[in-house]
PDB file of C-alpha atoms in Angstrom:
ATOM      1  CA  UNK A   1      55.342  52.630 -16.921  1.00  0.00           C
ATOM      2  CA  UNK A   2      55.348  53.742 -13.240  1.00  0.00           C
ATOM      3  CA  UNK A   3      53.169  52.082 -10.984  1.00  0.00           C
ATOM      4  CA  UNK A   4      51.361  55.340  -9.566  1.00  0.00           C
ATOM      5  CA  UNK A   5      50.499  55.890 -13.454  1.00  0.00           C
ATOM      6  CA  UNK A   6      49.172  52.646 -13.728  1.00  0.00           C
ATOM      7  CA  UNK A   7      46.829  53.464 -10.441  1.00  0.00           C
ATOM      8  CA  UNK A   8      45.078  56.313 -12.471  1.00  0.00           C
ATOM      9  CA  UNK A   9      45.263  55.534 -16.250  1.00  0.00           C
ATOM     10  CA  UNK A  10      41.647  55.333 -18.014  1.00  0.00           C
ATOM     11  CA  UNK A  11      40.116  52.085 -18.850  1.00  0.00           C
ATOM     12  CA  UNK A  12      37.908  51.513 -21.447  1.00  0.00           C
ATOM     13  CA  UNK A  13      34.545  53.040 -20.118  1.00  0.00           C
ATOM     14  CA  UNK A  14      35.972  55.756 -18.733  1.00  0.00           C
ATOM     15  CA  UNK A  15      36.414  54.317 -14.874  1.00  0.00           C
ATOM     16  CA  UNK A  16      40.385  54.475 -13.330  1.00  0.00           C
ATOM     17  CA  UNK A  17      42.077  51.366 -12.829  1.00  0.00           C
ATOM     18  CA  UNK A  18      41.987  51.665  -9.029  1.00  0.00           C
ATOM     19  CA  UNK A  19      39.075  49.590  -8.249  1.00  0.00           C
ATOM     20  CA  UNK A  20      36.476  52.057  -9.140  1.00  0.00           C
ATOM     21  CA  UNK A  21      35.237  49.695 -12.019  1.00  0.00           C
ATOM     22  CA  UNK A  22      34.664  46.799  -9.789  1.00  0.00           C
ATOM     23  CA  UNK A  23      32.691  48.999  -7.041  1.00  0.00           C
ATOM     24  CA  UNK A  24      30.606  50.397  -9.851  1.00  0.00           C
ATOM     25  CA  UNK A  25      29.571  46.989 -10.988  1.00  0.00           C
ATOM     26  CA  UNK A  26      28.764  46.560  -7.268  1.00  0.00           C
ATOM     27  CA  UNK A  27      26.674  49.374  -7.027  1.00  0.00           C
ATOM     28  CA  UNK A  28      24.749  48.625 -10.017  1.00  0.00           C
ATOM     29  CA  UNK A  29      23.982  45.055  -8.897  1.00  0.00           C
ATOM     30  CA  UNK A  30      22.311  46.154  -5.847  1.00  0.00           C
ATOM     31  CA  UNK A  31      20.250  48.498  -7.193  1.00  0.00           C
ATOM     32  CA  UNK A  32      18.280  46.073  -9.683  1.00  0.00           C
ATOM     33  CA  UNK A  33      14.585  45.970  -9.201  1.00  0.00           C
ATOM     34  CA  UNK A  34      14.366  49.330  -8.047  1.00  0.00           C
ATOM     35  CA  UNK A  35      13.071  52.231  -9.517  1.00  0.00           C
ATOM     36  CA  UNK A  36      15.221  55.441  -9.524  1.00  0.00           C
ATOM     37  CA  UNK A  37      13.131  58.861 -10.424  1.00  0.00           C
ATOM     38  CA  UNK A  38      14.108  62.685  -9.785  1.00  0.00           C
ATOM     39  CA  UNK A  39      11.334  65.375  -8.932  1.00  0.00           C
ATOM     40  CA  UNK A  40      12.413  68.710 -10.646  1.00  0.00           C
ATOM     41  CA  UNK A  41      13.379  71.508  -8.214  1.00  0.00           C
ATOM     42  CA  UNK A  42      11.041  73.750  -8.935  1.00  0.00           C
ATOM     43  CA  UNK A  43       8.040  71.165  -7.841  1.00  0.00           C
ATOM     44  CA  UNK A  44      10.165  70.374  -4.801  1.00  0.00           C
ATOM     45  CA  UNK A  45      10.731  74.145  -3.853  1.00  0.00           C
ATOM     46  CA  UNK A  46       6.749  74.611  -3.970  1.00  0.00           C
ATOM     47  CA  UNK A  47       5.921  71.176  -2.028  1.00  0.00           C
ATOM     48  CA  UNK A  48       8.090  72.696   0.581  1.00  0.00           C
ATOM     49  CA  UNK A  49       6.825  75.648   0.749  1.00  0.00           C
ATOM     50  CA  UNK A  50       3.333  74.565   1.056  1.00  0.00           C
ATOM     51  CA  UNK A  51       4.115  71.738   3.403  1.00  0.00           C
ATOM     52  CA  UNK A  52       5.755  74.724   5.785  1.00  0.00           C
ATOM     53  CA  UNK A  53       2.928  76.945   5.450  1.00  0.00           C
ATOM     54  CA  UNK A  54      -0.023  74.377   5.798  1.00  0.00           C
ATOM     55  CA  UNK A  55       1.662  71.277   7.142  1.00  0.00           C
ATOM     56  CA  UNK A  56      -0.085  69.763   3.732  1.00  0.00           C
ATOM     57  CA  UNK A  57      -0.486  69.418   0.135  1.00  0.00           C
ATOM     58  CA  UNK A  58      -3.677  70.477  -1.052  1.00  0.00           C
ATOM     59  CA  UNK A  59      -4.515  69.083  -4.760  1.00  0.00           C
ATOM     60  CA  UNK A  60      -7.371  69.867  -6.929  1.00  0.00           C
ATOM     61  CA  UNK A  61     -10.229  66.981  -6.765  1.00  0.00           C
ATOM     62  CA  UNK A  62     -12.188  66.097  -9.711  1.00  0.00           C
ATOM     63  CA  UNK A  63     -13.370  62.538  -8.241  1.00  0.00           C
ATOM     64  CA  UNK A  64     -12.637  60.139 -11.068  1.00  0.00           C
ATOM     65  CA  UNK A  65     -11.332  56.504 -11.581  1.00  0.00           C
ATOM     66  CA  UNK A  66      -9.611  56.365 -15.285  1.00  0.00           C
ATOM     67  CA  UNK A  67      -8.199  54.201 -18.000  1.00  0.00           C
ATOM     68  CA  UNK A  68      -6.181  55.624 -21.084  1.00  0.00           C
ATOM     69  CA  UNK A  69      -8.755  55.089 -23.969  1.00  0.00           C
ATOM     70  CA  UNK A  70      -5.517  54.760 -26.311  1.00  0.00           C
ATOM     71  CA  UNK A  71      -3.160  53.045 -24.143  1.00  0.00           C
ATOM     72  CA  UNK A  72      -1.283  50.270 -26.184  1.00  0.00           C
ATOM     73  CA  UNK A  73       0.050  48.534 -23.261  1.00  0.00           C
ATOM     74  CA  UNK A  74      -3.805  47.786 -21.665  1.00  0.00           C
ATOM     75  CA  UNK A  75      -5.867  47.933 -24.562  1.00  0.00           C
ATOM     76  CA  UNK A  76      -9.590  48.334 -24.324  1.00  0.00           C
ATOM     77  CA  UNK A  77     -10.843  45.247 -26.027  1.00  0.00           C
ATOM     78  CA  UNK A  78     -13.092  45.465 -29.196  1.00  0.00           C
ATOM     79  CA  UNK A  79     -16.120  45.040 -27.251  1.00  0.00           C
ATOM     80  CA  UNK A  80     -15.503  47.900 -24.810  1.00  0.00           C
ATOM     81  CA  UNK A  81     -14.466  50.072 -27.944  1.00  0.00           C
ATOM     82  CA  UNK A  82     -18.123  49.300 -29.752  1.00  0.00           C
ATOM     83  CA  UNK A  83     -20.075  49.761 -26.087  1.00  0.00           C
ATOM     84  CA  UNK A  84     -18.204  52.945 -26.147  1.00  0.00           C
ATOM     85  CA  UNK A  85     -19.984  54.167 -29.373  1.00  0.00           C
ATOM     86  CA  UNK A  86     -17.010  56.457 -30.240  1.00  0.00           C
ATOM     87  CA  UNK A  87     -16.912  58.489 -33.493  1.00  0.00           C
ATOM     88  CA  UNK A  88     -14.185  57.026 -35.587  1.00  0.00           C
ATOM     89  CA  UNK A  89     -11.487  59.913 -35.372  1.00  0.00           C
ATOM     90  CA  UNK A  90     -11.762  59.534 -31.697  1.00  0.00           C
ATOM     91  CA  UNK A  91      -8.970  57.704 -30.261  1.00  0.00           C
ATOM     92  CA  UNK A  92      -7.280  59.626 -27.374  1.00  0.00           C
ATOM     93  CA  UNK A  93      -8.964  60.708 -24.363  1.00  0.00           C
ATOM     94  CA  UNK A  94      -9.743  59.057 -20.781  1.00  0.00           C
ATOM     95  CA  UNK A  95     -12.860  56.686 -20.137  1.00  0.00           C
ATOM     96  CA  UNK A  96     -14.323  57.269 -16.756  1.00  0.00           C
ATOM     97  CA  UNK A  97     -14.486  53.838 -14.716  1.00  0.00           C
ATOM     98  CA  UNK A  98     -15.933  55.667 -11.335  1.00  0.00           C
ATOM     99  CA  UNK A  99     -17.251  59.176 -10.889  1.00  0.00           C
ATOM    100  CA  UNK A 100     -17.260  60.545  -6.959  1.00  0.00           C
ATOM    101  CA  UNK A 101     -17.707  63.656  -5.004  1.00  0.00           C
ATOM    102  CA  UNK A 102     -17.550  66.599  -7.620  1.00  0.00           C
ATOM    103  CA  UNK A 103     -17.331  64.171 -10.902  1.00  0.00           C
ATOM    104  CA  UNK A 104     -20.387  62.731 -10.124  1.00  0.00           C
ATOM    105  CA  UNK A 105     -21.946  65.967  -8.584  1.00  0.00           C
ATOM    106  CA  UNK A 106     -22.045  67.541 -12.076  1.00  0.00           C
ATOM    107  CA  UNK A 107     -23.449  64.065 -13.746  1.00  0.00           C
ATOM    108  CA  UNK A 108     -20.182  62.519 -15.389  1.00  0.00           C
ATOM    109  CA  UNK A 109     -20.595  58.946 -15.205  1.00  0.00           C
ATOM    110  CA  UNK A 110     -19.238  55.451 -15.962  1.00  0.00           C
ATOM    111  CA  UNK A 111     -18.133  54.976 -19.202  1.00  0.00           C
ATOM    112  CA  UNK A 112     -18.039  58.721 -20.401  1.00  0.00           C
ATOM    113  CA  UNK A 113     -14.702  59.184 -21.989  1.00  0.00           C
ATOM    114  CA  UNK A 114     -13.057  62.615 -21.457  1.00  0.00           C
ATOM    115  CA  UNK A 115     -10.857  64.488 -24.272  1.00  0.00           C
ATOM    116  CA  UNK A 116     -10.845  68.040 -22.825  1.00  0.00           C
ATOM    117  CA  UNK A 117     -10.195  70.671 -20.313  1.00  0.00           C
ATOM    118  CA  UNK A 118     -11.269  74.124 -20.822  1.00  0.00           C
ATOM    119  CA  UNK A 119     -10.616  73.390 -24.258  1.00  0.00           C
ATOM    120  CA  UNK A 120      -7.164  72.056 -24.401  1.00  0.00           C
ATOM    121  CA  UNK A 121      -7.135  68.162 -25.019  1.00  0.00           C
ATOM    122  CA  UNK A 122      -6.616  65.608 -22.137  1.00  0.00           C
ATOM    123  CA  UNK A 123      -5.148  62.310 -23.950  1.00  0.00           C
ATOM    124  CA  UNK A 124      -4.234  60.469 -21.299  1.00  0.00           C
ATOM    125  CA  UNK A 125      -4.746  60.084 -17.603  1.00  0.00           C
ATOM    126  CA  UNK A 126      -1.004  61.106 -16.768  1.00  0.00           C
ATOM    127  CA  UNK A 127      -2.367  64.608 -18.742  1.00  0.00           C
ATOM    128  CA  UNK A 128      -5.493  64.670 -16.882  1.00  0.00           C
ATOM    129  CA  UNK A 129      -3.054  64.849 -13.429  1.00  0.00           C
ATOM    130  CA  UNK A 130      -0.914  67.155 -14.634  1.00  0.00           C
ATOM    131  CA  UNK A 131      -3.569  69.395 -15.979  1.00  0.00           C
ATOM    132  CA  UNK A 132      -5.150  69.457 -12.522  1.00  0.00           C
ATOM    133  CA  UNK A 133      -2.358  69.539 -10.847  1.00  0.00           C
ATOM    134  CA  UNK A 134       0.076  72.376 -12.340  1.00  0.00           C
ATOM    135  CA  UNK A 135      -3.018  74.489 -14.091  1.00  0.00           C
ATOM    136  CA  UNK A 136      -6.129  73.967 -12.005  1.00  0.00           C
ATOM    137  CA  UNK A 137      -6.963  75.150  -8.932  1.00  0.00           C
ATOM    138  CA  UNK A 138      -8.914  74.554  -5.720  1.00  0.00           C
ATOM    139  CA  UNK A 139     -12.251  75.932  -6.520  1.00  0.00           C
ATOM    140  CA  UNK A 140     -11.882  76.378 -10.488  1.00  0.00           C
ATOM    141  CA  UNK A 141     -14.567  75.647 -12.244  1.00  0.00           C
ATOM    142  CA  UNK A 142     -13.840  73.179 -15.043  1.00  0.00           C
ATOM    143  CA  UNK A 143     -15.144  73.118 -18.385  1.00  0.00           C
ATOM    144  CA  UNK A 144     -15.114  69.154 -19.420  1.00  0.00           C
ATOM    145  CA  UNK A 145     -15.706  68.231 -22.720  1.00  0.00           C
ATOM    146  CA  UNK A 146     -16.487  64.254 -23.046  1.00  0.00           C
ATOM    147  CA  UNK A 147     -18.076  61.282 -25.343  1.00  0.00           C
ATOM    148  CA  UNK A 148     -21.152  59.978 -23.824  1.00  0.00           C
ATOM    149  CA  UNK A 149     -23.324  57.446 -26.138  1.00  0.00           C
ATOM    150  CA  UNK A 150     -20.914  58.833 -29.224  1.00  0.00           C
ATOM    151  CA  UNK A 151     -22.199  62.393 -28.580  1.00  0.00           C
ATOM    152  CA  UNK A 152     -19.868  65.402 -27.578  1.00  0.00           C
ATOM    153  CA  UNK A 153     -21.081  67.345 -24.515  1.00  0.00           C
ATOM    154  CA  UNK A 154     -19.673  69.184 -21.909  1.00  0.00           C
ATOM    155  CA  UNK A 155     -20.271  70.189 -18.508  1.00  0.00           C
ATOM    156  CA  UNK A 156     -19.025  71.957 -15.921  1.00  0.00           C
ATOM    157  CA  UNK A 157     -17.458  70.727 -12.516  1.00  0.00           C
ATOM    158  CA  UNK A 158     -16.362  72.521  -9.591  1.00  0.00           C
ATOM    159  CA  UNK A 159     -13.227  71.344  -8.112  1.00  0.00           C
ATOM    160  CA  UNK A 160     -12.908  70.930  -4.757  1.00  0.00           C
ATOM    161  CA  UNK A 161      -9.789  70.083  -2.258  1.00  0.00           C
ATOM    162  CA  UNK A 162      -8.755  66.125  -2.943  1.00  0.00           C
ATOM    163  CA  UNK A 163      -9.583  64.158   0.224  1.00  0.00           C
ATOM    164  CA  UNK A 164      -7.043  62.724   2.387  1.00  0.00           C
ATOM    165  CA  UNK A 165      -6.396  58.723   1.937  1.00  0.00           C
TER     166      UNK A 165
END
């Protein structure tokens, strides 16, 4: 075999035999322990767009501290469940830790576990975000539908421009 066709054969894994492998491997080492994410374009394209117009990002505010009533991974403990007075074929849905500014305006409170938005289901808090974030707007009035002392009820809350931190 020629040496320049030794340079650029294929390895196994798919890398050449010119040193690419190795540099890989390199790569990879120093980037353990950090966290790699993407942001789709289309979210991008409208953060820049607002940031140009505005010089900020203004987000919906509903003014609540959650945890996931189902989450697996921090598990409400037996105790909390019972306090919680849940019907039994309720299992999804957020439990309000903190209620502030328009939350608490409207009388949600600590302990209240929400399971819908105008209707459509909120299991989790990531869904809660993304409902206010990509469906809601400034000023919307919201139609939440929560557990409080095992009873349904709803309420309405008027969302307001998220604070700055």
């Amino acid at each position: 075999m020629l040496p320049s066709m030794k340079a650029t054969a294929a390895a196994p894994g798919g890398f050449e035999r010119t040193g690419h492998r190795h540099q890989h491997d390199e790569n990879r080492r120093h980037r353990r322990g950090r966290l790699g994410f993407a942001i789709p374009m289309n979210d991008v394209t409208g953060i820049v767009k607002e940031l140009m117009l505005s010089g900020k990002i203004a987000r919906p505010y509903l003014g609540v501290y959650t945890v996931d009533l189902g989450n697996p991974y921090a598990p409400l403990s037996k105790q909390d469940l019972k306090d919680l007075k849940l019907p039994k074929d309720v299992t999804e849905g957020v439990v309000v830790l903190d209620a502030l500014g328009p939350a608490k305006d409207a009388g949600l409170k600590l302990n209240d576990v929400i399971t819908k938005f105008n209707g459509k289901p909120i299991k989790t808090t990531l869904e809660l975000r993304k409902y206010l974030y990509y469906e809601a707007k400034i000023g919307d009035s919201l139609n939440v539908t929560f557990y409080r002392g095992g009873k349904e009820q709803s309420l309405k809350v008027d969302l307001e421009e998220k604070p700055g931190e």
